[in-house]
Amino acid sequence: MHKFLLSLYLIFSLMPALLKAQDHQYDINKVDHNGLVANLYLPRVKGKVPAVIAFGGSEGGLGTGNANGEMIAPHGIAVLGLAYFKDKGIPQTLDQIPMEYFIDAINYLDTHPSIDSSKIGVVGGSRGSEAAFLLASLDLRIKSVVVTTPSKVAWNGLTMPKSAWTMDGKDIPALALGLDSNATLLNRFNAALDDEILVKKSLFKFENINGPILLISAENDQIWPSYQMAKDIELYLKNRQFQHKVVHNSYKTGHGFSQETAPRIKKSIINHFLSTL
């Protein structure tokens, strides 16, 4: 699983000058709150602003969160670029990450004098989609969700045969890869997803999410079946008469998307948050 492509990070780094609308200047402040490793990208505007919690996938660190800040903050939405592993003071590998850490990120925004705490969203990609879905289903303060190349279930960590995620000190139900290391990652993920009983246990409670969802998937994903999992999420929510809007945009690319699709993906993410927060 350590070979994951850095899909969300690649989207933001491929075309840094694509979106030229610099409506708002912003400040970047290092966050000092309860052990969070994060930067707050805060637009210079009067009054309170919406905020998005942004983080990456298996690449770890602050890179993807910071890239989100540079992309979204000029449009008048604050971004909390968050690292949850592979940085000083936090886990070094994507293993046994406590969801309380992400909830603390909401708590920080909830009490910040410049943030409208009724308008908080989250964006995550690839392995980060797991954290985004878990956070949004656990905490109703999340009012808008964007995920790229999403998973519909939680998975084990990168180096331990245990769930990547915990809550209240207990493992969140998660799947292990199927087959063995001789098989491709896609085949190993698909084999695990064939176990309907374990999938049901590890499936996120999407119906608990308190806001609209934008799914962005890759139709030729060579890492895991993000397109099919996004379709499954759509059907799951439709069958449960989900009250909020669900949009699924798919692209005929691999897991890391492409230079050609990056402009549309960036624009769709920004527009989603502008229209839902």
PDB file of C-alpha atoms in Angstrom:
ATOM      1  CA  MET A   1       0.000   0.000   0.000  1.00  0.00           C
ATOM      2  CA  HIS A   2       3.023   2.266   0.288  1.00  0.00           C
ATOM      3  CA  LYS A   3       3.032   2.640  -3.511  1.00  0.00           C
ATOM      4  CA  PHE A   4      -0.106   4.794  -3.576  1.00  0.00           C
ATOM      5  CA  LEU A   5       0.071   7.604  -6.089  1.00  0.00           C
ATOM      6  CA  LEU A   6      -0.353  11.023  -4.557  1.00  0.00           C
ATOM      7  CA  SER A   7      -3.524  11.877  -6.443  1.00  0.00           C
ATOM      8  CA  LEU A   8      -4.742  14.976  -4.648  1.00  0.00           C
ATOM      9  CA  TYR A   9      -1.235  16.371  -4.282  1.00  0.00           C
ATOM     10  CA  LEU A  10      -0.621  15.869  -7.993  1.00  0.00           C
ATOM     11  CA  ILE A  11      -3.808  17.702  -8.899  1.00  0.00           C
ATOM     12  CA  PHE A  12      -2.667  20.750  -6.991  1.00  0.00           C
ATOM     13  CA  SER A  13       0.973  20.668  -8.095  1.00  0.00           C
ATOM     14  CA  LEU A  14       0.550  19.929 -11.803  1.00  0.00           C
ATOM     15  CA  MET A  15      -0.764  23.337 -12.838  1.00  0.00           C
ATOM     16  CA  PRO A  16       0.032  25.924 -10.142  1.00  0.00           C
ATOM     17  CA  ALA A  17      -1.070  28.933 -12.193  1.00  0.00           C
ATOM     18  CA  LEU A  18      -4.287  27.512 -13.614  1.00  0.00           C
ATOM     19  CA  LEU A  19      -6.704  29.491 -11.504  1.00  0.00           C
ATOM     20  CA  LYS A  20      -5.618  33.096 -11.718  1.00  0.00           C
ATOM     21  CA  ALA A  21      -8.477  34.602  -9.731  1.00  0.00           C
ATOM     22  CA  GLN A  22      -6.719  36.149  -6.747  1.00  0.00           C
ATOM     23  CA  ASP A  23      -9.728  37.855  -5.212  1.00  0.00           C
ATOM     24  CA  HIS A  24      -8.377  37.930  -1.680  1.00  0.00           C
ATOM     25  CA  GLN A  25      -4.975  38.202  -0.121  1.00  0.00           C
ATOM     26  CA  TYR A  26      -4.438  35.849   2.793  1.00  0.00           C
ATOM     27  CA  ASP A  27      -2.179  35.245   5.768  1.00  0.00           C
ATOM     28  CA  ILE A  28      -0.534  31.923   6.594  1.00  0.00           C
ATOM     29  CA  ASN A  29      -0.284  31.171  10.296  1.00  0.00           C
ATOM     30  CA  LYS A  30       1.250  28.146  11.973  1.00  0.00           C
ATOM     31  CA  VAL A  31      -1.354  26.583  14.238  1.00  0.00           C
ATOM     32  CA  ASP A  32      -0.618  26.123  17.930  1.00  0.00           C
ATOM     33  CA  HIS A  33      -3.478  24.067  19.284  1.00  0.00           C
ATOM     34  CA  ASN A  34      -3.449  20.765  21.137  1.00  0.00           C
ATOM     35  CA  GLY A  35      -0.648  19.192  19.112  1.00  0.00           C
ATOM     36  CA  LEU A  36      -2.081  19.899  15.664  1.00  0.00           C
ATOM     37  CA  VAL A  37       0.454  20.101  12.849  1.00  0.00           C
ATOM     38  CA  ALA A  38      -1.239  22.578  10.554  1.00  0.00           C
ATOM     39  CA  ASN A  39      -1.158  25.924   8.792  1.00  0.00           C
ATOM     40  CA  LEU A  40      -4.151  28.232   8.651  1.00  0.00           C
ATOM     41  CA  TYR A  41      -4.647  30.081   5.370  1.00  0.00           C
ATOM     42  CA  LEU A  42      -6.836  33.010   6.385  1.00  0.00           C
ATOM     43  CA  PRO A  43      -8.251  35.450   3.801  1.00  0.00           C
ATOM     44  CA  ARG A  44      -7.941  39.141   4.645  1.00  0.00           C
ATOM     45  CA  VAL A  45     -11.616  40.043   4.692  1.00  0.00           C
ATOM     46  CA  LYS A  46     -14.001  41.734   7.065  1.00  0.00           C
ATOM     47  CA  GLY A  47     -16.126  39.455   9.175  1.00  0.00           C
ATOM     48  CA  LYS A  48     -16.005  35.713   9.606  1.00  0.00           C
ATOM     49  CA  VAL A  49     -15.242  33.314   6.752  1.00  0.00           C
ATOM     50  CA  PRO A  50     -16.049  29.663   5.998  1.00  0.00           C
ATOM     51  CA  ALA A  51     -13.237  27.153   6.445  1.00  0.00           C
ATOM     52  CA  VAL A  52     -12.106  23.878   4.900  1.00  0.00           C
ATOM     53  CA  ILE A  53      -9.938  21.254   6.597  1.00  0.00           C
ATOM     54  CA  ALA A  54      -7.583  19.881   3.950  1.00  0.00           C
ATOM     55  CA  PHE A  55      -5.177  16.954   4.036  1.00  0.00           C
ATOM     56  CA  GLY A  56      -3.581  14.438   1.737  1.00  0.00           C
ATOM     57  CA  GLY A  57      -3.298  10.679   1.467  1.00  0.00           C
ATOM     58  CA  SER A  58      -0.426   8.241   1.730  1.00  0.00           C
ATOM     59  CA  GLU A  59       2.204  10.914   1.054  1.00  0.00           C
ATOM     60  CA  GLY A  60       1.741  12.372   4.533  1.00  0.00           C
ATOM     61  CA  GLY A  61       3.014  15.727   5.709  1.00  0.00           C
ATOM     62  CA  LEU A  62       1.676  19.206   5.009  1.00  0.00           C
ATOM     63  CA  GLY A  63       2.185  19.381   1.241  1.00  0.00           C
ATOM     64  CA  THR A  64      -1.359  18.680   0.099  1.00  0.00           C
ATOM     65  CA  GLY A  65      -2.963  20.758   2.840  1.00  0.00           C
ATOM     66  CA  ASN A  66      -0.752  23.712   1.969  1.00  0.00           C
ATOM     67  CA  ALA A  67      -1.514  23.316  -1.739  1.00  0.00           C
ATOM     68  CA  ASN A  68      -5.210  23.449  -0.917  1.00  0.00           C
ATOM     69  CA  GLY A  69      -4.646  26.617   1.058  1.00  0.00           C
ATOM     70  CA  GLU A  70      -2.934  28.300  -1.873  1.00  0.00           C
ATOM     71  CA  MET A  71      -5.749  27.210  -4.181  1.00  0.00           C
ATOM     72  CA  ILE A  72      -8.826  27.943  -2.061  1.00  0.00           C
ATOM     73  CA  ALA A  73      -7.936  30.851   0.248  1.00  0.00           C
ATOM     74  CA  PRO A  74      -7.827  33.452  -2.571  1.00  0.00           C
ATOM     75  CA  HIS A  75     -11.545  32.784  -3.026  1.00  0.00           C
ATOM     76  CA  GLY A  76     -12.440  33.944   0.477  1.00  0.00           C
ATOM     77  CA  ILE A  77     -12.513  30.568   2.231  1.00  0.00           C
ATOM     78  CA  ALA A  78     -10.031  29.794   4.994  1.00  0.00           C
ATOM     79  CA  VAL A  79      -8.107  26.531   4.782  1.00  0.00           C
ATOM     80  CA  LEU A  80      -6.649  24.535   7.636  1.00  0.00           C
ATOM     81  CA  GLY A  81      -3.882  22.591   5.899  1.00  0.00           C
ATOM     82  CA  LEU A  82      -3.382  19.599   8.159  1.00  0.00           C
ATOM     83  CA  ALA A  83      -0.735  16.881   8.483  1.00  0.00           C
ATOM     84  CA  TYR A  84      -1.772  13.729  10.327  1.00  0.00           C
ATOM     85  CA  PHE A  85       1.365  11.655   9.913  1.00  0.00           C
ATOM     86  CA  LYS A  86       4.972  11.953   8.724  1.00  0.00           C
ATOM     87  CA  ASP A  87       5.802  15.172  10.549  1.00  0.00           C
ATOM     88  CA  LYS A  88       7.335  16.145  13.877  1.00  0.00           C
ATOM     89  CA  GLY A  89       5.164  15.367  16.890  1.00  0.00           C
ATOM     90  CA  ILE A  90       2.667  13.111  15.079  1.00  0.00           C
ATOM     91  CA  PRO A  91       2.798   9.486  13.881  1.00  0.00           C
ATOM     92  CA  GLN A  92       5.457   8.804  11.273  1.00  0.00           C
ATOM     93  CA  THR A  93       3.425   6.216   9.359  1.00  0.00           C
ATOM     94  CA  LEU A  94      -0.209   5.938   8.322  1.00  0.00           C
ATOM     95  CA  ASP A  95      -1.102   3.535  11.127  1.00  0.00           C
ATOM     96  CA  GLN A  96      -3.526   3.773  14.041  1.00  0.00           C
ATOM     97  CA  ILE A  97      -4.316   7.458  13.452  1.00  0.00           C
ATOM     98  CA  PRO A  98      -6.790   8.690  16.107  1.00  0.00           C
ATOM     99  CA  MET A  99      -9.868  10.381  14.691  1.00  0.00           C
ATOM    100  CA  GLU A 100      -9.834  12.612  17.765  1.00  0.00           C
ATOM    101  CA  TYR A 101      -6.908  14.412  16.093  1.00  0.00           C
ATOM    102  CA  PHE A 102      -9.151  15.473  13.209  1.00  0.00           C
ATOM    103  CA  ILE A 103     -11.973  16.381  15.583  1.00  0.00           C
ATOM    104  CA  ASP A 104      -9.504  18.658  17.386  1.00  0.00           C
ATOM    105  CA  ALA A 105      -8.998  20.400  14.046  1.00  0.00           C
ATOM    106  CA  ILE A 106     -12.729  21.152  13.975  1.00  0.00           C
ATOM    107  CA  ASN A 107     -12.564  22.305  17.585  1.00  0.00           C
ATOM    108  CA  TYR A 108      -9.798  24.741  16.660  1.00  0.00           C
ATOM    109  CA  LEU A 109     -11.832  26.244  13.823  1.00  0.00           C
ATOM    110  CA  ASP A 110     -14.977  26.229  15.949  1.00  0.00           C
ATOM    111  CA  THR A 111     -13.407  28.643  18.430  1.00  0.00           C
ATOM    112  CA  HIS A 112     -11.368  30.788  16.037  1.00  0.00           C
ATOM    113  CA  PRO A 113     -12.653  34.401  16.050  1.00  0.00           C
ATOM    114  CA  SER A 114     -12.297  34.783  12.270  1.00  0.00           C
ATOM    115  CA  ILE A 115     -14.015  31.523  11.296  1.00  0.00           C
ATOM    116  CA  ASP A 116     -17.751  31.007  10.778  1.00  0.00           C
ATOM    117  CA  SER A 117     -18.100  27.748  12.700  1.00  0.00           C
ATOM    118  CA  SER A 118     -21.411  26.981  10.983  1.00  0.00           C
ATOM    119  CA  LYS A 119     -19.571  26.659   7.668  1.00  0.00           C
ATOM    120  CA  ILE A 120     -16.803  24.080   7.922  1.00  0.00           C
ATOM    121  CA  GLY A 121     -15.947  21.607   5.160  1.00  0.00           C
ATOM    122  CA  VAL A 122     -13.359  18.912   4.518  1.00  0.00           C
ATOM    123  CA  VAL A 123     -11.369  17.795   1.480  1.00  0.00           C
ATOM    124  CA  GLY A 124      -9.200  14.690   1.256  1.00  0.00           C
ATOM    125  CA  GLY A 125      -7.967  12.344  -1.424  1.00  0.00           C
ATOM    126  CA  SER A 126      -7.050   8.679  -1.804  1.00  0.00           C
ATOM    127  CA  ARG A 127      -6.227   7.374   1.698  1.00  0.00           C
ATOM    128  CA  GLY A 128      -7.243  10.805   2.947  1.00  0.00           C
ATOM    129  CA  SER A 129     -10.760  10.145   1.652  1.00  0.00           C
ATOM    130  CA  GLU A 130     -11.104   7.597   4.452  1.00  0.00           C
ATOM    131  CA  ALA A 131     -10.342  10.237   7.085  1.00  0.00           C
ATOM    132  CA  ALA A 132     -12.627  12.747   5.356  1.00  0.00           C
ATOM    133  CA  PHE A 133     -15.587  10.360   5.310  1.00  0.00           C
ATOM    134  CA  LEU A 134     -14.971   9.224   8.876  1.00  0.00           C
ATOM    135  CA  LEU A 135     -14.699  12.796  10.133  1.00  0.00           C
ATOM    136  CA  ALA A 136     -17.840  13.953   8.328  1.00  0.00           C
ATOM    137  CA  SER A 137     -19.829  10.964   9.560  1.00  0.00           C
ATOM    138  CA  LEU A 138     -18.600  11.363  13.152  1.00  0.00           C
ATOM    139  CA  ASP A 139     -19.002  15.137  13.542  1.00  0.00           C
ATOM    140  CA  LEU A 140     -22.048  17.036  12.312  1.00  0.00           C
ATOM    141  CA  ARG A 141     -20.086  20.299  12.278  1.00  0.00           C
ATOM    142  CA  ILE A 142     -18.703  19.255   8.887  1.00  0.00           C
ATOM    143  CA  LYS A 143     -21.176  20.749   6.395  1.00  0.00           C
ATOM    144  CA  SER A 144     -19.527  19.996   3.041  1.00  0.00           C
ATOM    145  CA  VAL A 145     -17.296  17.193   1.730  1.00  0.00           C
ATOM    146  CA  VAL A 146     -14.986  16.730  -1.266  1.00  0.00           C
ATOM    147  CA  VAL A 147     -13.109  13.485  -1.880  1.00  0.00           C
ATOM    148  CA  THR A 148     -10.924  12.472  -4.795  1.00  0.00           C
ATOM    149  CA  THR A 149     -10.313   8.840  -5.829  1.00  0.00           C
ATOM    150  CA  PRO A 150     -12.396   7.793  -2.814  1.00  0.00           C
ATOM    151  CA  SER A 151     -12.712   4.581  -0.871  1.00  0.00           C
ATOM    152  CA  LYS A 152     -16.069   3.434   0.467  1.00  0.00           C
ATOM    153  CA  VAL A 153     -14.460   1.525   3.351  1.00  0.00           C
ATOM    154  CA  ALA A 154     -11.656   1.924   5.861  1.00  0.00           C
ATOM    155  CA  TRP A 155      -8.417   0.027   5.258  1.00  0.00           C
ATOM    156  CA  ASN A 156      -5.554  -1.222   7.367  1.00  0.00           C
ATOM    157  CA  GLY A 157      -2.522   0.975   7.896  1.00  0.00           C
ATOM    158  CA  LEU A 158       0.557   1.105   5.707  1.00  0.00           C
ATOM    159  CA  THR A 159       2.908  -0.867   7.964  1.00  0.00           C
ATOM    160  CA  MET A 160       0.726  -2.669  10.539  1.00  0.00           C
ATOM    161  CA  PRO A 161      -1.927  -5.384  10.150  1.00  0.00           C
ATOM    162  CA  LYS A 162      -4.334  -3.126  12.031  1.00  0.00           C
ATOM    163  CA  SER A 163      -6.792  -0.429  11.074  1.00  0.00           C
ATOM    164  CA  ALA A 164      -5.286   2.833   9.881  1.00  0.00           C
ATOM    165  CA  TRP A 165      -7.827   4.644  12.089  1.00  0.00           C
ATOM    166  CA  THR A 166      -8.900   4.520  15.727  1.00  0.00           C
ATOM    167  CA  MET A 167     -11.623   6.123  17.830  1.00  0.00           C
ATOM    168  CA  ASP A 168     -11.755   6.081  21.629  1.00  0.00           C
ATOM    169  CA  GLY A 169      -8.648   3.911  21.567  1.00  0.00           C
ATOM    170  CA  LYS A 170     -10.325   1.199  19.497  1.00  0.00           C
ATOM    171  CA  ASP A 171      -9.730   0.179  15.913  1.00  0.00           C
ATOM    172  CA  ILE A 172     -12.259   1.415  13.385  1.00  0.00           C
ATOM    173  CA  PRO A 173     -13.322  -1.675  11.378  1.00  0.00           C
ATOM    174  CA  ALA A 174     -11.102  -1.929   8.323  1.00  0.00           C
ATOM    175  CA  LEU A 175     -10.207  -4.242   5.464  1.00  0.00           C
ATOM    176  CA  ALA A 176      -6.839  -5.879   4.810  1.00  0.00           C
ATOM    177  CA  LEU A 177      -5.572  -6.357   1.288  1.00  0.00           C
ATOM    178  CA  GLY A 178      -6.448  -9.655  -0.370  1.00  0.00           C
ATOM    179  CA  LEU A 179      -4.173 -12.075  -2.239  1.00  0.00           C
ATOM    180  CA  ASP A 180      -0.395 -11.656  -1.730  1.00  0.00           C
ATOM    181  CA  SER A 181       2.308  -9.206  -2.649  1.00  0.00           C
ATOM    182  CA  ASN A 182       2.813 -10.833  -6.066  1.00  0.00           C
ATOM    183  CA  ALA A 183      -0.574  -9.500  -7.198  1.00  0.00           C
ATOM    184  CA  THR A 184      -1.142  -5.919  -8.365  1.00  0.00           C
ATOM    185  CA  LEU A 185      -2.521  -3.432  -5.864  1.00  0.00           C
ATOM    186  CA  LEU A 186      -5.745  -3.141  -7.875  1.00  0.00           C
ATOM    187  CA  ASN A 187      -6.286  -6.890  -7.785  1.00  0.00           C
ATOM    188  CA  ARG A 188      -5.493  -7.011  -4.068  1.00  0.00           C
ATOM    189  CA  PHE A 189      -8.023  -4.272  -3.303  1.00  0.00           C
ATOM    190  CA  ASN A 190     -10.651  -5.886  -5.519  1.00  0.00           C
ATOM    191  CA  ALA A 191     -10.122  -9.258  -3.836  1.00  0.00           C
ATOM    192  CA  ALA A 192     -10.679  -7.685  -0.412  1.00  0.00           C
ATOM    193  CA  LEU A 193     -13.802  -5.901  -1.650  1.00  0.00           C
ATOM    194  CA  ASP A 194     -15.287  -9.237  -2.760  1.00  0.00           C
ATOM    195  CA  ASP A 195     -15.856 -10.172   0.904  1.00  0.00           C
ATOM    196  CA  GLU A 196     -19.341  -8.718   1.385  1.00  0.00           C
ATOM    197  CA  ILE A 197     -19.464  -9.443   5.118  1.00  0.00           C
ATOM    198  CA  LEU A 198     -16.203  -7.617   5.900  1.00  0.00           C
ATOM    199  CA  VAL A 199     -17.090  -4.798   3.506  1.00  0.00           C
ATOM    200  CA  LYS A 200     -20.360  -4.245   5.327  1.00  0.00           C
ATOM    201  CA  LYS A 201     -18.488  -3.982   8.641  1.00  0.00           C
ATOM    202  CA  SER A 202     -15.934  -1.529   7.239  1.00  0.00           C
ATOM    203  CA  LEU A 203     -18.328   0.616   5.206  1.00  0.00           C
ATOM    204  CA  PHE A 204     -18.533   4.253   6.200  1.00  0.00           C
ATOM    205  CA  LYS A 205     -21.826   5.559   7.576  1.00  0.00           C
ATOM    206  CA  PHE A 206     -22.343   7.981   4.719  1.00  0.00           C
ATOM    207  CA  GLU A 207     -25.947   8.632   5.744  1.00  0.00           C
ATOM    208  CA  ASN A 208     -24.664  10.462   8.854  1.00  0.00           C
ATOM    209  CA  ILE A 209     -22.907  13.133   6.791  1.00  0.00           C
ATOM    210  CA  ASN A 210     -24.428  16.561   7.375  1.00  0.00           C
ATOM    211  CA  GLY A 211     -23.946  18.227   4.001  1.00  0.00           C
ATOM    212  CA  PRO A 212     -23.444  17.891   0.244  1.00  0.00           C
ATOM    213  CA  ILE A 213     -20.749  15.621  -1.174  1.00  0.00           C
ATOM    214  CA  LEU A 214     -18.555  15.930  -4.264  1.00  0.00           C
ATOM    215  CA  LEU A 215     -16.985  12.650  -5.409  1.00  0.00           C
ATOM    216  CA  ILE A 216     -14.145  12.803  -7.936  1.00  0.00           C
ATOM    217  CA  SER A 217     -13.030   9.430  -9.292  1.00  0.00           C
ATOM    218  CA  ALA A 218     -10.661   7.957 -11.885  1.00  0.00           C
ATOM    219  CA  GLU A 219     -12.260   5.545 -14.356  1.00  0.00           C
ATOM    220  CA  ASN A 220      -8.918   3.858 -15.093  1.00  0.00           C
ATOM    221  CA  ASP A 221      -7.663   3.869 -11.514  1.00  0.00           C
ATOM    222  CA  GLN A 222      -4.765   1.403 -11.323  1.00  0.00           C
ATOM    223  CA  ILE A 223      -4.465   1.507  -7.519  1.00  0.00           C
ATOM    224  CA  TRP A 224      -7.964   0.815  -6.230  1.00  0.00           C
ATOM    225  CA  PRO A 225     -11.394   0.898  -7.921  1.00  0.00           C
ATOM    226  CA  SER A 226     -12.254   4.500  -7.039  1.00  0.00           C
ATOM    227  CA  TYR A 227     -14.780   4.844  -9.872  1.00  0.00           C
ATOM    228  CA  GLN A 228     -16.783   1.794  -8.818  1.00  0.00           C
ATOM    229  CA  MET A 229     -16.547   2.690  -5.136  1.00  0.00           C
ATOM    230  CA  ALA A 230     -17.834   6.188  -5.909  1.00  0.00           C
ATOM    231  CA  LYS A 231     -20.725   4.642  -7.839  1.00  0.00           C
ATOM    232  CA  ASP A 232     -21.432   2.380  -4.853  1.00  0.00           C
ATOM    233  CA  ILE A 233     -21.469   5.408  -2.540  1.00  0.00           C
ATOM    234  CA  GLU A 234     -23.950   7.152  -4.843  1.00  0.00           C
ATOM    235  CA  LEU A 235     -26.264   4.134  -4.828  1.00  0.00           C
ATOM    236  CA  TYR A 236     -25.928   3.670  -1.075  1.00  0.00           C
ATOM    237  CA  LEU A 237     -27.009   7.248  -0.425  1.00  0.00           C
ATOM    238  CA  LYS A 238     -29.797   7.129  -2.992  1.00  0.00           C
ATOM    239  CA  ASN A 239     -31.229   4.003  -1.375  1.00  0.00           C
ATOM    240  CA  ARG A 240     -31.207   5.758   1.992  1.00  0.00           C
ATOM    241  CA  GLN A 241     -32.809   8.926   0.615  1.00  0.00           C
ATOM    242  CA  PHE A 242     -29.843  11.092   1.575  1.00  0.00           C
ATOM    243  CA  GLN A 243     -31.071  14.654   2.144  1.00  0.00           C
ATOM    244  CA  HIS A 244     -28.096  16.457   0.623  1.00  0.00           C
ATOM    245  CA  LYS A 245     -26.821  16.809  -2.931  1.00  0.00           C
ATOM    246  CA  VAL A 246     -24.320  14.231  -4.175  1.00  0.00           C
ATOM    247  CA  VAL A 247     -22.264  14.939  -7.306  1.00  0.00           C
ATOM    248  CA  HIS A 248     -19.945  12.376  -8.886  1.00  0.00           C
ATOM    249  CA  ASN A 249     -17.465  13.589 -11.498  1.00  0.00           C
ATOM    250  CA  SER A 250     -15.339  10.880 -13.106  1.00  0.00           C
ATOM    251  CA  TYR A 251     -12.357  11.196 -15.419  1.00  0.00           C
ATOM    252  CA  LYS A 252     -10.852   8.701 -17.873  1.00  0.00           C
ATOM    253  CA  THR A 253      -7.477   8.750 -16.144  1.00  0.00           C
ATOM    254  CA  GLY A 254      -5.448   6.810 -13.630  1.00  0.00           C
ATOM    255  CA  HIS A 255      -5.328   7.326  -9.876  1.00  0.00           C
ATOM    256  CA  GLY A 256      -3.160  10.437 -10.135  1.00  0.00           C
ATOM    257  CA  PHE A 257      -5.420  12.091 -12.729  1.00  0.00           C
ATOM    258  CA  SER A 258      -3.588  14.114 -15.404  1.00  0.00           C
ATOM    259  CA  GLN A 259      -2.379  17.552 -16.400  1.00  0.00           C
ATOM    260  CA  GLU A 260      -5.340  17.871 -18.737  1.00  0.00           C
ATOM    261  CA  THR A 261      -7.944  17.136 -16.070  1.00  0.00           C
ATOM    262  CA  ALA A 262      -6.341  19.221 -13.309  1.00  0.00           C
ATOM    263  CA  PRO A 263      -7.992  22.544 -14.283  1.00  0.00           C
ATOM    264  CA  ARG A 264     -11.519  21.086 -14.232  1.00  0.00           C
ATOM    265  CA  ILE A 265     -10.906  19.247 -10.979  1.00  0.00           C
ATOM    266  CA  LYS A 266      -9.528  22.331  -9.242  1.00  0.00           C
ATOM    267  CA  LYS A 267     -12.411  24.461 -10.464  1.00  0.00           C
ATOM    268  CA  SER A 268     -14.998  21.886  -9.343  1.00  0.00           C
ATOM    269  CA  ILE A 269     -13.518  21.734  -5.836  1.00  0.00           C
ATOM    270  CA  ILE A 270     -13.480  25.508  -5.436  1.00  0.00           C
ATOM    271  CA  ASN A 271     -16.999  25.880  -6.850  1.00  0.00           C
ATOM    272  CA  HIS A 272     -18.323  23.141  -4.581  1.00  0.00           C
ATOM    273  CA  PHE A 273     -17.136  24.916  -1.461  1.00  0.00           C
ATOM    274  CA  LEU A 274     -18.201  28.346  -2.703  1.00  0.00           C
ATOM    275  CA  SER A 275     -21.731  27.054  -3.288  1.00  0.00           C
ATOM    276  CA  THR A 276     -22.094  24.901  -0.161  1.00  0.00           C
ATOM    277  CA  LEU A 277     -20.355  26.893   2.594  1.00  0.00           C
TER     278      LEU A 277
END
